[in-house]
Short mmCIF file of C-alpha atoms and ligand atoms in Angstrom, two decimals:
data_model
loop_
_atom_site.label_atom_id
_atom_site.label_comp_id
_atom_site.label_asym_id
_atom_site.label_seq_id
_atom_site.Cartn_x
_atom_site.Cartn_y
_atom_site.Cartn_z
CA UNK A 43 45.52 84.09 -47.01
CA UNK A 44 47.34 83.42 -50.14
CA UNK A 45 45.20 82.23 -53.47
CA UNK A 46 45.37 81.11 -56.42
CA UNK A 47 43.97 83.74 -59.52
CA UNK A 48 43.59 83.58 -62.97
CA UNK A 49 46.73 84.61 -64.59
CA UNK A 50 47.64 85.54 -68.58
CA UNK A 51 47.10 81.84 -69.51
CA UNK A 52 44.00 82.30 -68.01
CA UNK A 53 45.19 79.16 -65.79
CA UNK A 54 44.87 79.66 -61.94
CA UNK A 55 48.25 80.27 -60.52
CA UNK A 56 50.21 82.12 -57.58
CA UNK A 57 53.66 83.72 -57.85
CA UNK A 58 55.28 84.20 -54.12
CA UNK A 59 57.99 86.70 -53.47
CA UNK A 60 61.16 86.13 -51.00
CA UNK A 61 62.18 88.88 -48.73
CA UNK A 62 65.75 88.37 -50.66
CA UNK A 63 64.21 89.40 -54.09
CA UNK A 64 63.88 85.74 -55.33
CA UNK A 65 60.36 84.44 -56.23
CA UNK A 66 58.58 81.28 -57.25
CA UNK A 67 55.16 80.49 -59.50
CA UNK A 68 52.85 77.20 -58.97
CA UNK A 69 49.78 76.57 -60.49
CA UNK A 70 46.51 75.31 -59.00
CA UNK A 71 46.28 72.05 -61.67
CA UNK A 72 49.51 69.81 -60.80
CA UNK A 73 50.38 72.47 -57.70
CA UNK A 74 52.70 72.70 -60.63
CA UNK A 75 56.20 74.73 -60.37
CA UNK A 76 56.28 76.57 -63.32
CA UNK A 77 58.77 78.98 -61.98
CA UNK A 78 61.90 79.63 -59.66
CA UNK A 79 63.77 83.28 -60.36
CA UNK A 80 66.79 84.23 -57.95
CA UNK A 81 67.16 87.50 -56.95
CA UNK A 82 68.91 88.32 -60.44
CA UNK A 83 66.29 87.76 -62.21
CA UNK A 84 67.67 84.53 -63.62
CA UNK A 85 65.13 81.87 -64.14
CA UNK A 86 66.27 78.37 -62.99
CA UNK A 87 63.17 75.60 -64.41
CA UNK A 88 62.91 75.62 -67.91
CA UNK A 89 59.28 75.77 -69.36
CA UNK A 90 57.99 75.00 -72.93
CA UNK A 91 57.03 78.33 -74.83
CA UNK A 92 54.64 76.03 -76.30
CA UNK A 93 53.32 74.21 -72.54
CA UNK A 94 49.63 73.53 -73.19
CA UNK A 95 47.32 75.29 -70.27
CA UNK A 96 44.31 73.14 -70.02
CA UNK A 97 42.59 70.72 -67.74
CA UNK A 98 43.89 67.64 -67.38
CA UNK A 99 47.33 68.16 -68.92
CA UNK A 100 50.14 68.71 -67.43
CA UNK A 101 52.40 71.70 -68.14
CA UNK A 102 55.65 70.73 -70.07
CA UNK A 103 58.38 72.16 -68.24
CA UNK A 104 58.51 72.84 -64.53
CA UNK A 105 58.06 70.52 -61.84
CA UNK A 106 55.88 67.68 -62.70
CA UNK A 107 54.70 65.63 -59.60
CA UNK A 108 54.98 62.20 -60.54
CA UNK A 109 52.45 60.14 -57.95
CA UNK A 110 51.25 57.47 -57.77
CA UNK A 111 53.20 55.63 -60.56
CA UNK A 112 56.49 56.53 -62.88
CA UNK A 113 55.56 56.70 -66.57
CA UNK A 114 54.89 52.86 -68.15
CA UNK A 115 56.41 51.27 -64.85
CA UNK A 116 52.65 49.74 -63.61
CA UNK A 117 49.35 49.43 -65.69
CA UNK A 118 47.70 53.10 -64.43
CA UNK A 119 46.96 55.53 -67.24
CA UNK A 120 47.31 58.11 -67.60
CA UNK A 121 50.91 57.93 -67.38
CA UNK A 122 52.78 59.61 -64.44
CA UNK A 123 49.77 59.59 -62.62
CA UNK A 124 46.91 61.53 -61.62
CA UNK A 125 48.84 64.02 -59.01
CA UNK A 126 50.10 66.53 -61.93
CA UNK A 127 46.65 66.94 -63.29
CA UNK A 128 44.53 67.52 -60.43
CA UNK A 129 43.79 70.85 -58.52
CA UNK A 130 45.42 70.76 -55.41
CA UNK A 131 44.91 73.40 -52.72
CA UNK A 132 46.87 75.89 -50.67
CA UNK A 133 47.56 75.18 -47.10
CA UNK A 134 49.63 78.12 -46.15
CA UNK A 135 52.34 80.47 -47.13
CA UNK A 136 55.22 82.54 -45.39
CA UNK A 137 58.42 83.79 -46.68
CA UNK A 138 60.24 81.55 -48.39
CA UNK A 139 57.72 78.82 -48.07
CA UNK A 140 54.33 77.99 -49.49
CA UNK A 141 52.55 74.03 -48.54
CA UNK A 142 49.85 72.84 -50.90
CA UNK A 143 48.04 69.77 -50.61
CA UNK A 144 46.13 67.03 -52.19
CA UNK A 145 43.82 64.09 -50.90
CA UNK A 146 43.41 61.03 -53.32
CA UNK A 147 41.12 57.43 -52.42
CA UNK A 148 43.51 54.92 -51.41
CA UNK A 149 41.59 52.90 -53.85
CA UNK A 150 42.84 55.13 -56.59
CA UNK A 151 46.48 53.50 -56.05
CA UNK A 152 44.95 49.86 -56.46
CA UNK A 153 44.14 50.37 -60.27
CA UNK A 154 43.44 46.53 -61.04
CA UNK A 155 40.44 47.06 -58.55
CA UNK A 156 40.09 47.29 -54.76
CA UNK A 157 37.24 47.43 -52.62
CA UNK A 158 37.93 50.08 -50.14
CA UNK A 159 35.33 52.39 -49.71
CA UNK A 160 35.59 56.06 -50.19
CA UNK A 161 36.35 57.10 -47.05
CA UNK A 162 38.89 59.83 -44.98
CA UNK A 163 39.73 57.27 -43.37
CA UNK A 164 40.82 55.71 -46.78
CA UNK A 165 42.54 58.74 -48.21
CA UNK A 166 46.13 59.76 -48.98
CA UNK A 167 47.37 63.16 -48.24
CA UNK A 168 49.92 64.44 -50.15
CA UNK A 169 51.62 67.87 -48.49
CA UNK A 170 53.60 69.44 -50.66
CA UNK A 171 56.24 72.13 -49.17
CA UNK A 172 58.55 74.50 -51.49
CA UNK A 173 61.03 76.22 -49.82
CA UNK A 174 62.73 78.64 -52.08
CA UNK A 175 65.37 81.49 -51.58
CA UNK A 176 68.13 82.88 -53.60
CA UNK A 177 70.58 80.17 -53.57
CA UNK A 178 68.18 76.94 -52.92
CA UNK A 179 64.77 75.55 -54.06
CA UNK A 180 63.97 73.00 -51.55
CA UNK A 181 60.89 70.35 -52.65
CA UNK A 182 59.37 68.27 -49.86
CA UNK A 183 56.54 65.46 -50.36
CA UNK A 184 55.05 63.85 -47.35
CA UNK A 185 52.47 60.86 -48.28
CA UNK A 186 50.35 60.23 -45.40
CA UNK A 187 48.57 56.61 -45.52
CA UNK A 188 45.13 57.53 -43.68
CA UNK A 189 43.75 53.95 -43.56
CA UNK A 190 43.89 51.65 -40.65
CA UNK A 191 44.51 48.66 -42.44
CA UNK A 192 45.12 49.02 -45.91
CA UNK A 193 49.22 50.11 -47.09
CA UNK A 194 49.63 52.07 -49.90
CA UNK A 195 51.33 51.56 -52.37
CA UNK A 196 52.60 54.01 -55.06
CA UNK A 197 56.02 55.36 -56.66
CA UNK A 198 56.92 59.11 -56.68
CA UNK A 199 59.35 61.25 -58.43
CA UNK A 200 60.17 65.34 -58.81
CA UNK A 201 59.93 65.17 -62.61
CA UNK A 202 62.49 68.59 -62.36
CA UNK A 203 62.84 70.18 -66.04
CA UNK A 204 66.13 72.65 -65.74
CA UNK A 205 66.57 75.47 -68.15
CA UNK A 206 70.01 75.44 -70.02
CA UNK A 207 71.54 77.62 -72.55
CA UNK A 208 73.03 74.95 -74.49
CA UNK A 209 72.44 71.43 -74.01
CA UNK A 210 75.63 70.69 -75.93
CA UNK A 211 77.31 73.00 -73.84
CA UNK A 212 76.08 71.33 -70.80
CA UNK A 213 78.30 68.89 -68.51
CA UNK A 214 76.27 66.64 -66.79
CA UNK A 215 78.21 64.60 -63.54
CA UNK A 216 76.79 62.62 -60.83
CA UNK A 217 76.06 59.48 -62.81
CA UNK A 218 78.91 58.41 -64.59
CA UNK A 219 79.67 55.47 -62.34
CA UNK A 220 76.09 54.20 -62.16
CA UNK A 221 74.75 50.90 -63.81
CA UNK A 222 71.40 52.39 -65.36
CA UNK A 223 67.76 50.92 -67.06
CA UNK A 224 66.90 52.54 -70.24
CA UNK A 225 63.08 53.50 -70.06
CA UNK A 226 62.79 52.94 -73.92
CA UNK A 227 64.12 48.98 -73.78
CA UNK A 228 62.57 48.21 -70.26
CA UNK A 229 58.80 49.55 -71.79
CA UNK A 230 57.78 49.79 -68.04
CA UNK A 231 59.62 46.91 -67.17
CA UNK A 232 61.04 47.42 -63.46
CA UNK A 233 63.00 43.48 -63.79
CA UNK A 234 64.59 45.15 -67.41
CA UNK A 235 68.35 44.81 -68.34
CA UNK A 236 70.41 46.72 -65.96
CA UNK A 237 73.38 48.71 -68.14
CA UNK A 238 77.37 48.78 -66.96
CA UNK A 239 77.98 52.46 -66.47
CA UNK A 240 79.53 54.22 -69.11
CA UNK A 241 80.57 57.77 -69.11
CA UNK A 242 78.02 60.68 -69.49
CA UNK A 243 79.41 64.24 -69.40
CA UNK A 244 77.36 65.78 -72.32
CA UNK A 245 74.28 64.34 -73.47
CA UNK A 246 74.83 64.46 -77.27
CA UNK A 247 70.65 62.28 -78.46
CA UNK A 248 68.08 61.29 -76.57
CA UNK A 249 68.48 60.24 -73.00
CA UNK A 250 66.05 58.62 -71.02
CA UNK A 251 67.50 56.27 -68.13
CA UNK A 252 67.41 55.40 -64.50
CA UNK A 253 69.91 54.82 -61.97
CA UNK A 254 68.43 53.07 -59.55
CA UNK A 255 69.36 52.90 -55.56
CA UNK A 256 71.70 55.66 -56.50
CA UNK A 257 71.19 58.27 -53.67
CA UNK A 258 73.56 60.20 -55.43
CA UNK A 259 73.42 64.40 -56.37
CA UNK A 260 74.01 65.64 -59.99
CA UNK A 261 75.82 68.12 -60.88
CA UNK A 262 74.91 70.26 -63.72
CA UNK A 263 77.39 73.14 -65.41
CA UNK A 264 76.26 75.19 -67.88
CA UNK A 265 79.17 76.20 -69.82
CA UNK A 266 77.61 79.11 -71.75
CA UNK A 267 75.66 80.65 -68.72
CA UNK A 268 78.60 80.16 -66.81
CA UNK A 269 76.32 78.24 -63.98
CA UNK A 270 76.42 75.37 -62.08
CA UNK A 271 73.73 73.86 -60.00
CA UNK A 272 73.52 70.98 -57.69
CA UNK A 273 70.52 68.66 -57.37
CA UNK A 274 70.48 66.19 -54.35
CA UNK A 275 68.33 63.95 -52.16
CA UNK A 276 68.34 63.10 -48.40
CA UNK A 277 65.98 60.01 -49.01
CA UNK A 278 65.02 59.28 -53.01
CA UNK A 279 66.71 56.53 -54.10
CA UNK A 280 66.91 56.52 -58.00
CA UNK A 281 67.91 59.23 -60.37
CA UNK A 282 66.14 59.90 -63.47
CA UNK A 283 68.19 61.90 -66.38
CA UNK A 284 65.91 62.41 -69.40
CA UNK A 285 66.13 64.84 -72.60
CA UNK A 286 64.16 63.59 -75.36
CA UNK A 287 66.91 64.70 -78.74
CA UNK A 288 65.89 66.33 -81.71
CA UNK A 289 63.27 63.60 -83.05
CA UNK A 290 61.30 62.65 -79.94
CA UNK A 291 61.36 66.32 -79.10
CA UNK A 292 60.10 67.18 -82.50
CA UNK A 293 56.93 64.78 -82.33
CA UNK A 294 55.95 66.76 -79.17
CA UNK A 295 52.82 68.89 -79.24
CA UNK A 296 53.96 70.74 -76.58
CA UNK A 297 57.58 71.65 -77.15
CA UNK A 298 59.23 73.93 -79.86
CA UNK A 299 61.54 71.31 -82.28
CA UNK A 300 64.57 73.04 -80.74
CA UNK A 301 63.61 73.07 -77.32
CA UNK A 302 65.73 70.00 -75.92
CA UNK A 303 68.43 72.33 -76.77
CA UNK A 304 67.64 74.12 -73.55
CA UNK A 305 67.02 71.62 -70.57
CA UNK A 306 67.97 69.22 -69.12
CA UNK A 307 65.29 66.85 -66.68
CA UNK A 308 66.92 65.53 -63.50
CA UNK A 309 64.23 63.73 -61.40
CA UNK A 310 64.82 62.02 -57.98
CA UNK A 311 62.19 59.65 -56.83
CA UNK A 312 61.39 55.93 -56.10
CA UNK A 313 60.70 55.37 -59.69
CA UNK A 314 61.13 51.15 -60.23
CA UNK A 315 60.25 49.57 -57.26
CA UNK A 316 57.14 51.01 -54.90
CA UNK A 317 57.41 52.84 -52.29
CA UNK A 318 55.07 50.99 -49.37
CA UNK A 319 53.45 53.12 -46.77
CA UNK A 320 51.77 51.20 -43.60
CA UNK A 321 48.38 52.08 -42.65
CA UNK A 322 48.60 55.25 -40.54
CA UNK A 323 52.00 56.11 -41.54
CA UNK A 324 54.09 59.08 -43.27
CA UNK A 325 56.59 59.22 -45.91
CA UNK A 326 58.65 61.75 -47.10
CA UNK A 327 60.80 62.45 -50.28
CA UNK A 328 62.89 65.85 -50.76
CA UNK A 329 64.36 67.32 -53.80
CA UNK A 330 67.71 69.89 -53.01
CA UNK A 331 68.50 72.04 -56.02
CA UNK A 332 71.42 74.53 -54.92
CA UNK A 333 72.99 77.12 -56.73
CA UNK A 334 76.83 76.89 -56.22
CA UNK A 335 78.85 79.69 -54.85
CA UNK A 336 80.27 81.59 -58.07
CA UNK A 337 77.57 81.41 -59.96
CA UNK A 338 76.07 84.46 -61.03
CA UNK A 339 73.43 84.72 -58.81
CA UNK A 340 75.50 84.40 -56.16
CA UNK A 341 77.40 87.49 -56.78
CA UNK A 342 74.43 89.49 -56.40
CA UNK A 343 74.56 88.40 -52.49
O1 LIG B 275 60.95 60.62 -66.77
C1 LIG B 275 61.29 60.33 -68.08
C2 LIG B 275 60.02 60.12 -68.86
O2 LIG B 275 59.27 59.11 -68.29
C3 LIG B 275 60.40 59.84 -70.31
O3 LIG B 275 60.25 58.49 -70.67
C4 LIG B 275 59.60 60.83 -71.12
O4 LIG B 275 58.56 60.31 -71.81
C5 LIG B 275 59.26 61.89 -70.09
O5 LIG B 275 59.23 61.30 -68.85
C6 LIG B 275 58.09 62.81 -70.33
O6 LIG B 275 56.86 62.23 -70.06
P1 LIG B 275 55.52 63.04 -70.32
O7 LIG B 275 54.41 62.10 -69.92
O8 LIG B 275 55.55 64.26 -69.45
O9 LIG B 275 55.52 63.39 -71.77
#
């Protein structure tokens, strides 16, 4: 039965392998993805050399799971969420697979107060599957709404942080179309100003917007690694592209002052509107990240 153990940042992690060479590493707080390497070697997430490992905050870098609410967009602190910061546990693992899971109070999504009691039978389950291989990371979050009476209520998002060489060198296509809210005017505003699109091939400051009811995949080439990589969603309906520039990034703890040189966040979730689960009911919300054929690691194949 795979477990979590103590690793160098004497943090509780597990690193899985792939029959094909590639390999993945999540830790216990956050079931945070900290890693995915293809079979080159190459890693794929970028992760702060400065990410703090303690309880209660979340790793900078990664894979973020953004539950039960997106940042300032609802009155919960702290922000994101609790499902990043708690332990969750390991349900099982194969090849190429690993489930972990995590049971919250349904009362914990009601922050201005509700009075259902503390009950399984007032619990949500989150199951969280990774599917990872070579050429594809695939992130799966089913919700399950225990209650018989009660919905719940929440918003969700894969807060996905991906390592570049060169931000400057990075194009950035998907969204160029899309009308957008910018998270620093809307202040957790969900009704905020809705932009006209306007071109975005290289982000150049800080960007920190959503495109809501996009559906849509991005598309992210790395110029200077000579990679692309395509990030896509069966079933989340906005698109979050964030990179906090040279200032923001230089007030974080957390993060070296050149680091938003080197990723780029693309996050797919339900991020401005809830998503509403009926009592006894399931929901489900996937993250695709592909590697596309002629990039490196796909010569190795
Ligand atoms: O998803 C974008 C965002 O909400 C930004 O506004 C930015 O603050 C970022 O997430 C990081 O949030 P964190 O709480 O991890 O520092």
């Amino acid at each position: 039965m795979a477990a979590f153990i103590p690793d160098s940042n004497n943090r509780n992690s597990i690193t899985l392998r792939n029959d094909d060479g590639s390999s993945i590493t999540v830790y216990e707080q956050g079931a945070h993805l900290s890693s995915w390497k293809s079979t080159d070697g190459v890693e794929h997430l970028y992760l702060s050399p400065k990410a703090i490992f303690e309880d209660r905050k979340a790793l900078r870098g990664g894979v973020p799971i953004i539950f039960p609410q997106f940042g300032g967009y609802g009155p919960m602190l702290p922000v994101h969420g609790f499902a990043r910061i708690r332990p969750w546990k390991i349900e099982d693992s194969e090849n190429g697979r690993a489930t972990f899971s995590l049971h919250a109070g349904l009362a914990e999504l009601f922050p201005e107060g509700c009075s259902l009691s503390d009950s399984p039978q007032n619990a949500v389950k989150l199951l969280y599957t990774i599917h990872f291989s070579n050429m594809e990371l695939k992130l799966t979050m089913k919700v399950t709404n225990t209650s018989e009476e009660r919905e719940a209520p929440f918003q969700f998002a894969f807060h996905t942080y991906f390592a570049v060489e060169k931000l400057h060198r990075t194009v950035v296509n998907g969204v160029n179309r899309s009308p957008y809210v910018d998270n620093n005017e809307s202040k957790g505003d969900p009704k905020a100003k809705v932009h006209q699109p306007e071109p975005l091939w290289i982000i150049r400051e800080e960007h920190d917007r959503v495109y809501p009811g996009q559906h849509c995949a991005i598309l992210l080439q790395d110029l200077e690694a000579k990679r692309a990589i395509q990030v896509s969603t069966p079933n989340l309906p906005d698109v979050c592209i964030w990179n906090p520039g040279p200032e923001k990034c230089a007030a974080l703890k957390d993060m070296p002052s050149d680091g938003y040189q080197h990723f780029v966040c693309v996050e797919h979730g339900n991020m401005l509107k809830q998503v509403v689960v009926p009592p006894n009911s399931s929901w489900t919300g996937t993250q695709v990240i592909t590697i596309l054929p002629g990039s490196p690691a796909d010569a190795k194949m």
